[in-house]
Coordinates of C-alpha atoms in Angstrom, one line a residue:
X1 CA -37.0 18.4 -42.9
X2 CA -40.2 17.7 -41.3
X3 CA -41.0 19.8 -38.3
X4 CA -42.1 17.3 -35.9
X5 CA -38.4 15.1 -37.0
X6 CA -36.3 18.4 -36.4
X7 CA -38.3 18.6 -33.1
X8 CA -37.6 15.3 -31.8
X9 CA -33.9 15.2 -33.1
X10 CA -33.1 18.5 -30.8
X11 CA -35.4 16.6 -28.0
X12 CA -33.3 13.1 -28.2
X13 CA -29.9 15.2 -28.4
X14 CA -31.0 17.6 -25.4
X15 CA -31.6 14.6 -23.3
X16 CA -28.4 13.2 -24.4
X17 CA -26.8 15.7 -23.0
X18 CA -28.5 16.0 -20.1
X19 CA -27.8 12.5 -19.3
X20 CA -23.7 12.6 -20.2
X21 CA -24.0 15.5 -18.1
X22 CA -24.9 13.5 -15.3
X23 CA -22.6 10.6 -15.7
X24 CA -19.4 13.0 -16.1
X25 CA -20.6 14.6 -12.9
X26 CA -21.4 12.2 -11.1
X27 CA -18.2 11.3 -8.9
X28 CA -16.1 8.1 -8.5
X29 CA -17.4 5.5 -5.6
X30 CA -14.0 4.9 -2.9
X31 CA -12.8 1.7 -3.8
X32 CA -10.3 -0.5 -1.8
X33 CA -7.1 -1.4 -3.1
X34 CA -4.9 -4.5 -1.2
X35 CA -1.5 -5.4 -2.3
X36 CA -1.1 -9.2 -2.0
X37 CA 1.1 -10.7 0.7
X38 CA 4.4 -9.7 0.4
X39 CA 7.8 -10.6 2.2
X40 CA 9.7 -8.0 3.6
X41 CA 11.7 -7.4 6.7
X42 CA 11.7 -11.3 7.6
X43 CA 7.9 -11.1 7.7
X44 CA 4.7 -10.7 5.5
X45 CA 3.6 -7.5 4.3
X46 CA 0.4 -6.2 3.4
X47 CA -1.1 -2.6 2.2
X48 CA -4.6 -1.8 1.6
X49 CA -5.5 1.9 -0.2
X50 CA -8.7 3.5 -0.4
X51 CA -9.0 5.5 -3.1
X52 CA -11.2 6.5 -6.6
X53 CA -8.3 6.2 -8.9
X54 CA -6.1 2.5 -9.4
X55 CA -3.3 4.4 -10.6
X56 CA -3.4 6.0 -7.1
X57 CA -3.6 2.9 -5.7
X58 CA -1.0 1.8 -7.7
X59 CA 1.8 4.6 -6.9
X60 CA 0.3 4.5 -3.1
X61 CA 1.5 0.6 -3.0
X62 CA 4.9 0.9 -4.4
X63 CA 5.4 4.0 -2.3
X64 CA 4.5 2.5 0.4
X65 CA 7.1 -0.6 -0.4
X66 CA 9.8 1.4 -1.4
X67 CA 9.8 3.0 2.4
X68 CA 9.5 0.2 4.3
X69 CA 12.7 -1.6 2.5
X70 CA 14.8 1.4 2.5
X71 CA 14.3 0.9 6.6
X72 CA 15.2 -2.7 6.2
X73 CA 18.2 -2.2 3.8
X74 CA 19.0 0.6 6.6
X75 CA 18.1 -1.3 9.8
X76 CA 18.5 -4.9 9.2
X77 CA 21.3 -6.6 11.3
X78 CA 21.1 -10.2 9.2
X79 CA 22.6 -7.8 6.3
X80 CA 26.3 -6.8 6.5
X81 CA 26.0 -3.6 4.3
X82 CA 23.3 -2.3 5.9
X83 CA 23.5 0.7 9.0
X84 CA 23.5 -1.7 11.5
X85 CA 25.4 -4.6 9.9
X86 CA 28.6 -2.0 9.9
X87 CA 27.4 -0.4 13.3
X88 CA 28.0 -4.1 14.5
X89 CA 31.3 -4.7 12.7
X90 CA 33.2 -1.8 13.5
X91 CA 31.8 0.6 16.2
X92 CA 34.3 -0.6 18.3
X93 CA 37.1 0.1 16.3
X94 CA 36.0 3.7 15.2
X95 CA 33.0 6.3 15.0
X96 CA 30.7 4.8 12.3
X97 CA 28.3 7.7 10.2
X98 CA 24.7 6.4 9.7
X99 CA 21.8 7.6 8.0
X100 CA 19.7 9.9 9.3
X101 CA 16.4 7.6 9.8
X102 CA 18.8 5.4 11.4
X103 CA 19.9 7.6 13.5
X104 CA 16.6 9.4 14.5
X105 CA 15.6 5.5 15.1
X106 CA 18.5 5.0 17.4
X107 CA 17.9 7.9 19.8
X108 CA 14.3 7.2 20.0
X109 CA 15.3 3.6 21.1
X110 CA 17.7 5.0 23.8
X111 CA 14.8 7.2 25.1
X112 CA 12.9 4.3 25.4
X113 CA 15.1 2.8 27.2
X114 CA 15.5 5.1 29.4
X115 CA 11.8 5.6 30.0
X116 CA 11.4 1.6 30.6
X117 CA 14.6 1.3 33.2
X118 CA 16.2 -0.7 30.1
X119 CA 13.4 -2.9 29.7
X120 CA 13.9 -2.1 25.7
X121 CA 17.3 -2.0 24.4
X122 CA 18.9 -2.2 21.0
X123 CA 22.2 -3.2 22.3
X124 CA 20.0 -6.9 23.4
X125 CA 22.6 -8.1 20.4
X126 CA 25.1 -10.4 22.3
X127 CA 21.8 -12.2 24.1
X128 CA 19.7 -12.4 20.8
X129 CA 22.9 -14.1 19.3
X130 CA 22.5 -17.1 21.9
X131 CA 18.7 -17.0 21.3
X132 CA 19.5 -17.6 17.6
X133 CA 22.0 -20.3 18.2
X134 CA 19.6 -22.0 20.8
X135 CA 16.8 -22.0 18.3
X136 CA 19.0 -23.9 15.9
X137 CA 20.9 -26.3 18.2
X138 CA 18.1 -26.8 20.6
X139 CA 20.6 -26.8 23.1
X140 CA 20.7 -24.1 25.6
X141 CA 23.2 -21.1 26.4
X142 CA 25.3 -22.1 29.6
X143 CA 25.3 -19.7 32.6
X144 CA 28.8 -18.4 31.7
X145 CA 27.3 -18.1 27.7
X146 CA 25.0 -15.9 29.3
X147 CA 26.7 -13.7 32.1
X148 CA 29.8 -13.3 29.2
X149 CA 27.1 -11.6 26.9
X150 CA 25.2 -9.6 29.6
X151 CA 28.5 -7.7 29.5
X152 CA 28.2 -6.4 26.1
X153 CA 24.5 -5.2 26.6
X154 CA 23.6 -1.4 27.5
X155 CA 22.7 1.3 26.7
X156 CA 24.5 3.0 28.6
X157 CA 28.0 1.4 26.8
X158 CA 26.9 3.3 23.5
X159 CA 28.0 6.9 22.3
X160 CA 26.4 8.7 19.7
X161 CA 27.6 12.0 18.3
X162 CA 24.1 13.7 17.3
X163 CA 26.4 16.3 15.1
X164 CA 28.1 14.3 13.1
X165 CA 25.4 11.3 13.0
X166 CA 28.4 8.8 13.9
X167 CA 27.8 5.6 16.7
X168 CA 30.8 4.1 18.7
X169 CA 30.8 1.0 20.9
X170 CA 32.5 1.5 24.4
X171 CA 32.9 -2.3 24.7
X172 CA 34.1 -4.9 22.2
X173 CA 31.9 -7.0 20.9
X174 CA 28.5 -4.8 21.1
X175 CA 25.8 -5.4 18.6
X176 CA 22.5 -3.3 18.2
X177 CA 19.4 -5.6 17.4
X178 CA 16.4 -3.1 16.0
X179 CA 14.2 -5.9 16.3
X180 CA 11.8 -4.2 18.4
X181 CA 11.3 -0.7 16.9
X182 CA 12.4 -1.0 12.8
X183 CA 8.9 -2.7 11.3
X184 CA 7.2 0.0 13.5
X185 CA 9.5 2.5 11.5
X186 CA 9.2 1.1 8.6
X187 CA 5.1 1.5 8.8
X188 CA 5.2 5.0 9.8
X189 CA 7.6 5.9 6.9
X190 CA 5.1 4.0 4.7
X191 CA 2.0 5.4 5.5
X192 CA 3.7 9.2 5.2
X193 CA 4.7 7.9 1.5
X194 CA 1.0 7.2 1.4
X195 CA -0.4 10.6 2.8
X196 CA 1.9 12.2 0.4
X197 CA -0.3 10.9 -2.5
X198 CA -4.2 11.4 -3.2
X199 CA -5.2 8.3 -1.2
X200 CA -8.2 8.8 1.1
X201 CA -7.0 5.8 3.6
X202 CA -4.8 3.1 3.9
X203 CA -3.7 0.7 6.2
X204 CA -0.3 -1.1 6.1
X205 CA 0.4 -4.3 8.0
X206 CA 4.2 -5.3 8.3
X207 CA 4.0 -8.8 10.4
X208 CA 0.2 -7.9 11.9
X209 CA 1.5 -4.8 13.3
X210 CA -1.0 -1.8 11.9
X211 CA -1.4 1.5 11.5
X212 CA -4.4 3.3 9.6
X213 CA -5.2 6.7 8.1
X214 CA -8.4 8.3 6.8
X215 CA -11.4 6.3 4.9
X216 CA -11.9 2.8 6.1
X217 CA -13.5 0.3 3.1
X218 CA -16.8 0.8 2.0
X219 CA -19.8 0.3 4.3
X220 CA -17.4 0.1 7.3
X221 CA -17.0 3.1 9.9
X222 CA -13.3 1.9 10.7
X223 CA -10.6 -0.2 10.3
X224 CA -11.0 -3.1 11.9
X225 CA -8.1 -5.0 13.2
X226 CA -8.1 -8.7 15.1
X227 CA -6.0 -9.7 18.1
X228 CA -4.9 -13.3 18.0
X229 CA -5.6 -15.8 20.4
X230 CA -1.8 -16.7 22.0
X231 CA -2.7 -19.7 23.8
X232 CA -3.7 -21.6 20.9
X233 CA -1.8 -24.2 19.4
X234 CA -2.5 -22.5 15.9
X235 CA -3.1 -18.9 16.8
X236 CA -4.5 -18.0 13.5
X237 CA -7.4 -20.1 14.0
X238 CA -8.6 -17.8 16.3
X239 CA -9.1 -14.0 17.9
X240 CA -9.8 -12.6 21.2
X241 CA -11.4 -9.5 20.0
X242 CA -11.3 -6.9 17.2
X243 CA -10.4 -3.5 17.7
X244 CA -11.7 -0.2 15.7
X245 CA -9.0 1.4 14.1
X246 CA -9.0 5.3 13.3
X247 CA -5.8 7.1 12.3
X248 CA -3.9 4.9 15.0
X249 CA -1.4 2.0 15.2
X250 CA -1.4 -1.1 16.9
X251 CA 0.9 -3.7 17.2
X252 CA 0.9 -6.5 19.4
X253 CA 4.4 -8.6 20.9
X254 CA 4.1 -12.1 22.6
X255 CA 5.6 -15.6 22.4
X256 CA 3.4 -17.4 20.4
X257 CA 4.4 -16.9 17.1
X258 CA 8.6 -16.6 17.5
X259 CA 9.9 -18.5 20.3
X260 CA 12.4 -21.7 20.8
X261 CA 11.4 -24.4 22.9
X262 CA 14.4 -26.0 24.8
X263 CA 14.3 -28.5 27.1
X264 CA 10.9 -28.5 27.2
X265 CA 10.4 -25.4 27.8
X266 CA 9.1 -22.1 25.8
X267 CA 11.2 -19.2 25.6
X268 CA 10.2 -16.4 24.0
X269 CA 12.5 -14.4 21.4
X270 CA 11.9 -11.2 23.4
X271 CA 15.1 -10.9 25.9
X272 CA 15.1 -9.7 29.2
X273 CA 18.5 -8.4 29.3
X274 CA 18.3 -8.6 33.1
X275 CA 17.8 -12.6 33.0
X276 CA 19.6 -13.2 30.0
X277 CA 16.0 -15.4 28.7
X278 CA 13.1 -15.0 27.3
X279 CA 10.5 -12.6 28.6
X280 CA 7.9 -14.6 30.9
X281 CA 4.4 -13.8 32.4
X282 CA 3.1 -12.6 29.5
X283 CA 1.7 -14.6 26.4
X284 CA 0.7 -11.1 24.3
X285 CA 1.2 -7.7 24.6
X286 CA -0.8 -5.4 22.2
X287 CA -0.1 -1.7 22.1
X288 CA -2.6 1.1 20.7
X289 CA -0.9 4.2 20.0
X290 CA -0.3 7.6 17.4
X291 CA 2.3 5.9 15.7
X292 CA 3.8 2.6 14.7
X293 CA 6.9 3.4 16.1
X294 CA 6.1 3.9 19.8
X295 CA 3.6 1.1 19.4
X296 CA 6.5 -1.3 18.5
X297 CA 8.9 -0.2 21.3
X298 CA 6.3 -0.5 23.7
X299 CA 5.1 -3.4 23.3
X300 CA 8.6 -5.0 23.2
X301 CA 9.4 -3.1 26.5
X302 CA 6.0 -4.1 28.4
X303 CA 6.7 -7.9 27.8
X304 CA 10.1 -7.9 29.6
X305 CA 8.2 -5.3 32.6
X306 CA 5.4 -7.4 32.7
X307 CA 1.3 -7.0 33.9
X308 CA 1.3 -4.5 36.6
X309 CA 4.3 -2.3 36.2
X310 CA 3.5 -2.4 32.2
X311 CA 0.1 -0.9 32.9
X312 CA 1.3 1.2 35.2
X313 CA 3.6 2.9 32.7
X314 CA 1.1 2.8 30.2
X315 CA -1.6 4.7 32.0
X316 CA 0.9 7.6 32.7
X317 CA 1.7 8.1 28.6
X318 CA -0.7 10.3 26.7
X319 CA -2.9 8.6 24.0
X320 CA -1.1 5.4 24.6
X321 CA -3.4 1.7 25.9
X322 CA -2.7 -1.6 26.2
X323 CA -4.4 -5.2 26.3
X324 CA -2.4 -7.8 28.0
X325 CA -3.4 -11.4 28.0
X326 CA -1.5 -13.4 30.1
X327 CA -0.6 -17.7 29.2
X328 CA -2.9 -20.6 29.3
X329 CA -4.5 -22.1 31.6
X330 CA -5.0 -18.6 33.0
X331 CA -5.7 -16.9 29.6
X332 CA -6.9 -13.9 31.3
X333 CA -7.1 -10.2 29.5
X334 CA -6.2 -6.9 31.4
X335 CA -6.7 -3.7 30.0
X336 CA -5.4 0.3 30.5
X337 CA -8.4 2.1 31.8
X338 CA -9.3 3.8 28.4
X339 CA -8.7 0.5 25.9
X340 CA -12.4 -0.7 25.8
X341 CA -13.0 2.8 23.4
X342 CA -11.4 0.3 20.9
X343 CA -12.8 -2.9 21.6
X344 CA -15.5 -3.2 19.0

């Protein structure tokens, strides 16, 4: 073979490799990964994964689904096999074993009610029941509706044996209502199903409730989540602000979205067990927080407390804000002391 051919043979295959060389070490760009809309837990679902492999993605996603309907299946009281459809059927009659996620979610409720003087409480049942029937007859609950289930609400009425994991009503006709804390569960068990694989971020939105881990999508230096505007007709159509969102949750309460207008009047789903109604005074209630859970519960609890004794509490729990906007024509935002760090 001709010299000068051998030479540039062994010169084209050197740069060959030099140049595969350079493409198999070259590493994989983040990409972002979004489920689709999905429906779960009465609501719409949503999970975004940030990650250099699809198949992690992939296993991320249904990981992620997989947790949040094993707390629905658990938690929900519309279904009669689940936790809280027994709990409801027969804690009266005898000590009824649960789960353990639905226990652990239980006592976290009751110290939640104890830190907001009952403001949030699961056993809201009996009250939700007329809230449910109202929504569908348009007609409202009488006053003697209402004081007859005020009787069956407390938490004080329930008793839980932490050993053996069992819950017993002390008055008949008691029913728990995890309304307020379960999605905020059921993102916090998704997003450890998540961290548990080789994603580099995520975000999962259960009902435009959040909570966000690690690398945000390309060219962004966070998360970025919206708060609605309440006191328009179509809320969607519009947002007060957007917040930066870093390894945080935030999920936001109000009565624009579920509500039942009766007579007239707007009442929100949230119950004051007090009143027996509809949390007033404030149109949206958005907590920031570690976790989904808290967030959730919160926010719930802060509706019913309402605008100054809400931020009051608020500004006394560690790593915890709020942004409170109250109803049109006022339409006017208060803010904790330290929520502005996540206005963007």
């Amino acid at each position: 073979m001709n010299a000068k051919i051998r030479s540039n043979i062994i010169l084209v295959f050197f740069l060959f490799l030099i140049a595969f060389s350079s493409s198999s070490c070259a590493k994989k760009q983040p990409a972002e990964y979004e489920s689709g809309i999905r429906l779960v837990m009465g609501t719409y679902a949503r999970v975004i994964i940030v990650t250099t492999d699809s198949k992690i993605a992939e296993q991320a996603t249904i990981k992620a689904f997989e947790a949040i309907e094993k707390v629905d299946d658990l938690m929900s009281d519309y279904k009669d096999d689940s936790d809280i459809g027994i709990v409801n059927k027969e804690a009266f009659q005898r000590d009824v074993h649960v789960n353990e996620s639905t226990f652990e979610v239980i006592q976290r409720s009751i110290e939640f009610s104890k830190l907001t003087d009952g403001a949030f409480d699961i056993t809201i049942g009996p009250l939700v029941a007329l809230f449910r029937k109202a929504k569908e007859t348009e007609i409202a609950p009488t006053q003697e509706e209402i004081e007859l289930a005020k009787t069956k609400v407390g938490y004080e009425k329930l008793i839980l044996d932490a050993e053996n994991r069992t819950v017993r009503f002390s008055v008949d006709g008691m029913k728990l209502d995890l309304g307020g804390i379960a999605k905020g569960y059921g993102i916090d068990k998704a997003l450890e199903a998540i961290q548990k694989t080789q994603a580099l971020g995520a975000m999962v939105d259960v009902g435009g409730d959040v909570r966000c881990f690690g690398t945000p999508p390309k060219g962004r230096k966070s998360w970025v989540i919206g708060i609605q505007n309440p006191n328009l007709d179509e809320p969607s159509s519009g947002l007060v602000m957007t917040l930066k969102a870093n390894d945080i949750a935030i999920t936001t309460s109000g009565d624009y979205q579920q509500f039942v207008i009766i007579n007239g009047k707007k009442l929100s789903h949230i119950i004051n067990r007090n009143t027996g109604s509809g949390a007033e005074g404030l149109s949206s209630v958005t907590i920031i927080a570690d976790n989904a859970t808290d967030a959730d519960a919160l926010a719930t609890a802060i509706s019913v407390i309402g605008q100054e004794k809400g931020i009051e509490l608020i500004e006394k729990l560690d790593n915890t804000e709020t942004i409170l906007i109250t109803p049109a024509p006022e339409n006017k935002i208060i803010k904790t002391s330290n929520a502005d760090k996540y206005v963007n």
